[in-house]
Amino acid sequence: MAISDDERAFFIALGGRIAQQRKAQAITQVELAEHLGVSQQAMNSFEKGRRRVPVSLLPVIAQTLQTTLDALVAQDAAPAPTATPKKRGPQKKIRQQIEQIEALPPAKQRAIAQVLDSMLAS
Protein backbone atom coordinates (compact mmCIF):
# COMPACT_ATOMS: atom_id res chain seq x y z
CA MET A 1 0.00 0.00 0.00
CA ALA A 2 1.49 3.33 -1.09
CA ILE A 3 1.73 6.15 1.40
CA SER A 4 0.86 9.76 0.78
CA ASP A 5 3.38 12.59 0.80
CA ASP A 6 1.95 13.74 4.15
CA GLU A 7 2.43 10.29 5.66
CA ARG A 8 5.96 10.11 4.29
CA ALA A 9 6.77 13.52 5.80
CA PHE A 10 5.29 12.39 9.13
CA PHE A 11 7.43 9.24 9.28
CA ILE A 12 10.57 11.13 8.26
CA ALA A 13 9.94 13.67 11.04
CA LEU A 14 9.09 10.91 13.54
CA GLY A 15 12.26 9.02 12.67
CA GLY A 16 14.28 12.21 13.07
CA ARG A 17 12.82 12.83 16.52
CA ILE A 18 13.52 9.22 17.55
CA ALA A 19 17.13 9.51 16.35
CA GLN A 20 17.58 12.86 18.06
CA GLN A 21 16.22 11.58 21.38
CA ARG A 22 18.19 8.33 21.09
CA LYS A 23 21.43 10.25 20.60
CA ALA A 24 20.58 12.59 23.48
CA GLN A 25 20.25 9.51 25.70
CA ALA A 26 23.57 8.12 24.36
CA ILE A 27 21.86 4.97 23.11
CA THR A 28 23.10 3.33 19.93
CA GLN A 29 20.82 2.17 17.14
CA VAL A 30 21.89 -1.38 17.93
CA GLU A 31 20.96 -1.05 21.61
CA LEU A 32 17.56 0.45 20.84
CA ALA A 33 16.92 -2.14 18.13
CA GLU A 34 17.75 -4.99 20.51
CA HIS A 35 15.46 -3.51 23.16
CA LEU A 36 12.63 -3.28 20.62
CA GLY A 37 13.28 -6.74 19.17
CA VAL A 38 14.05 -5.47 15.67
CA SER A 39 17.21 -5.45 13.57
CA GLN A 40 19.59 -2.51 13.46
CA GLN A 41 18.72 -2.16 9.77
CA ALA A 42 15.01 -1.82 10.64
CA MET A 43 15.86 0.77 13.30
CA ASN A 44 17.89 2.71 10.75
CA SER A 45 14.97 2.58 8.30
CA PHE A 46 12.60 3.84 11.01
CA GLU A 47 14.91 6.75 11.80
CA LYS A 48 15.33 7.66 8.13
CA GLY A 49 11.58 7.45 7.52
CA ARG A 50 11.98 4.69 4.95
CA ARG A 51 9.83 2.33 7.04
CA ARG A 52 6.74 2.98 9.11
CA VAL A 53 7.25 2.62 12.84
CA PRO A 54 4.69 0.09 14.11
CA VAL A 55 2.20 1.73 16.46
CA SER A 56 2.80 -1.03 19.00
CA LEU A 57 6.45 0.04 19.30
CA LEU A 58 5.77 3.71 19.98
CA PRO A 59 5.08 3.38 23.74
CA VAL A 60 8.19 1.20 24.16
CA ILE A 61 10.31 3.69 22.21
CA ALA A 62 8.99 6.60 24.27
CA GLN A 63 9.64 4.80 27.55
CA THR A 64 13.11 3.64 26.50
CA LEU A 65 14.06 7.14 25.35
CA GLN A 66 12.57 8.69 28.50
CA THR A 67 10.16 10.89 26.57
CA THR A 68 6.43 11.04 25.91
CA LEU A 69 4.42 9.78 22.99
CA ASP A 70 3.36 13.38 22.37
CA ALA A 71 6.96 14.47 22.04
CA LEU A 72 7.61 11.72 19.49
CA VAL A 73 4.52 12.07 17.31
CA ALA A 74 3.55 15.74 17.71
CA GLN A 75 3.33 17.23 14.26
CA ASP A 76 3.93 20.72 15.60
CA ALA A 77 7.17 19.67 17.26
CA ALA A 78 10.30 21.26 15.96
CA PRO A 79 11.57 19.38 12.93
CA ALA A 80 14.55 17.18 13.52
CA PRO A 81 17.80 18.64 12.32
CA THR A 82 18.73 17.41 8.85
CA ALA A 83 22.48 17.66 9.38
CA THR A 84 24.92 17.66 12.24
CA PRO A 85 25.74 21.22 13.24
CA LYS A 86 29.16 22.35 12.09
CA LYS A 87 31.57 22.32 15.02
CA ARG A 88 35.29 22.51 15.17
CA GLY A 89 37.60 20.17 16.91
CA PRO A 90 37.46 16.55 17.98
CA GLN A 91 33.76 16.49 18.86
CA LYS A 92 32.75 16.39 15.19
CA LYS A 93 35.37 13.73 14.45
CA ILE A 94 34.23 11.61 17.41
CA ARG A 95 30.60 11.90 16.29
CA GLN A 96 31.59 10.71 12.81
CA GLN A 97 33.53 7.80 14.29
CA ILE A 98 30.58 6.81 16.47
CA GLU A 99 28.32 6.79 13.41
CA GLN A 100 30.84 4.57 11.61
CA ILE A 101 31.03 2.24 14.61
CA GLU A 102 27.21 2.02 14.76
CA ALA A 103 27.23 0.72 11.19
CA LEU A 104 29.60 -2.15 12.08
CA PRO A 105 28.44 -5.65 12.99
CA PRO A 106 27.78 -6.19 16.72
CA ALA A 107 30.93 -8.31 17.22
CA LYS A 108 33.17 -5.52 15.92
CA GLN A 109 31.26 -2.98 18.02
CA ARG A 110 31.91 -5.06 21.15
CA ALA A 111 35.62 -5.30 20.30
CA ILE A 112 35.86 -1.53 19.90
CA ALA A 113 33.93 -1.01 23.14
CA GLN A 114 36.39 -3.27 24.99
CA VAL A 115 39.35 -1.30 23.64
CA LEU A 116 37.71 2.00 24.61
CA ASP A 117 36.84 0.70 28.08
CA SER A 118 40.42 -0.36 28.71
CA MET A 119 41.77 2.98 27.42
CA LEU A 120 39.36 4.98 29.57
CA ALA A 121 40.09 2.88 32.65
CA SER A 122 43.84 3.57 32.43
XYZ file of C-alpha atoms in Angstrom:
122
model
C 0.000 0.000 0.000
C 1.486 3.329 -1.087
C 1.728 6.148 1.404
C 0.864 9.758 0.775
C 3.384 12.586 0.801
C 1.947 13.744 4.148
C 2.430 10.294 5.663
C 5.960 10.109 4.288
C 6.775 13.524 5.797
C 5.286 12.393 9.126
C 7.425 9.235 9.284
C 10.569 11.131 8.265
C 9.943 13.674 11.042
C 9.086 10.906 13.537
C 12.265 9.024 12.673
C 14.284 12.205 13.073
C 12.818 12.829 16.521
C 13.518 9.220 17.547
C 17.130 9.514 16.348
C 17.580 12.864 18.058
C 16.216 11.578 21.378
C 18.195 8.326 21.086
C 21.434 10.250 20.596
C 20.577 12.591 23.475
C 20.250 9.508 25.702
C 23.575 8.120 24.364
C 21.860 4.972 23.112
C 23.099 3.329 19.933
C 20.821 2.167 17.140
C 21.888 -1.381 17.931
C 20.962 -1.054 21.609
C 17.564 0.453 20.835
C 16.916 -2.138 18.134
C 17.747 -4.985 20.509
C 15.457 -3.509 23.159
C 12.631 -3.284 20.617
C 13.278 -6.739 19.171
C 14.051 -5.467 15.668
C 17.205 -5.445 13.569
C 19.586 -2.508 13.458
C 18.718 -2.158 9.770
C 15.012 -1.824 10.642
C 15.857 0.767 13.302
C 17.889 2.706 10.752
C 14.967 2.577 8.304
C 12.599 3.844 11.010
C 14.915 6.751 11.798
C 15.335 7.660 8.129
C 11.582 7.449 7.524
C 11.978 4.686 4.945
C 9.829 2.331 7.042
C 6.742 2.983 9.115
C 7.255 2.618 12.843
C 4.687 0.092 14.110
C 2.198 1.735 16.456
C 2.797 -1.029 19.001
C 6.452 0.035 19.303
C 5.772 3.714 19.975
C 5.085 3.376 23.739
C 8.191 1.203 24.162
C 10.312 3.690 22.207
C 8.986 6.599 24.269
C 9.637 4.802 27.551
C 13.109 3.642 26.498
C 14.064 7.145 25.354
C 12.570 8.694 28.505
C 10.159 10.893 26.575
C 6.435 11.035 25.906
C 4.417 9.780 22.986
C 3.357 13.377 22.369
C 6.961 14.474 22.038
C 7.612 11.722 19.487
C 4.521 12.073 17.313
C 3.553 15.736 17.713
C 3.326 17.234 14.255
C 3.926 20.722 15.599
C 7.175 19.670 17.261
C 10.304 21.264 15.959
C 11.567 19.384 12.934
C 14.546 17.177 13.517
C 17.803 18.636 12.320
C 18.733 17.413 8.853
C 22.476 17.661 9.383
C 24.922 17.656 12.241
C 25.741 21.224 13.239
C 29.160 22.353 12.086
C 31.566 22.322 15.023
C 35.286 22.515 15.174
C 37.599 20.167 16.913
C 37.461 16.554 17.976
C 33.758 16.487 18.857
C 32.751 16.387 15.188
C 35.366 13.731 14.452
C 34.234 11.608 17.407
C 30.596 11.897 16.293
C 31.588 10.707 12.812
C 33.534 7.803 14.293
C 30.578 6.813 16.470
C 28.317 6.785 13.412
C 30.836 4.575 11.606
C 31.028 2.237 14.611
C 27.212 2.024 14.756
C 27.232 0.720 11.188
C 29.600 -2.145 12.080
C 28.440 -5.651 12.988
C 27.781 -6.194 16.721
C 30.932 -8.306 17.216
C 33.169 -5.525 15.922
C 31.264 -2.981 18.022
C 31.907 -5.058 21.145
C 35.618 -5.298 20.300
C 35.861 -1.530 19.896
C 33.927 -1.009 23.136
C 36.392 -3.267 24.989
C 39.353 -1.295 23.643
C 37.706 2.003 24.614
C 36.838 0.703 28.080
C 40.420 -0.358 28.711
C 41.771 2.984 27.418
C 39.359 4.983 29.573
C 40.094 2.884 32.649
C 43.840 3.572 32.433
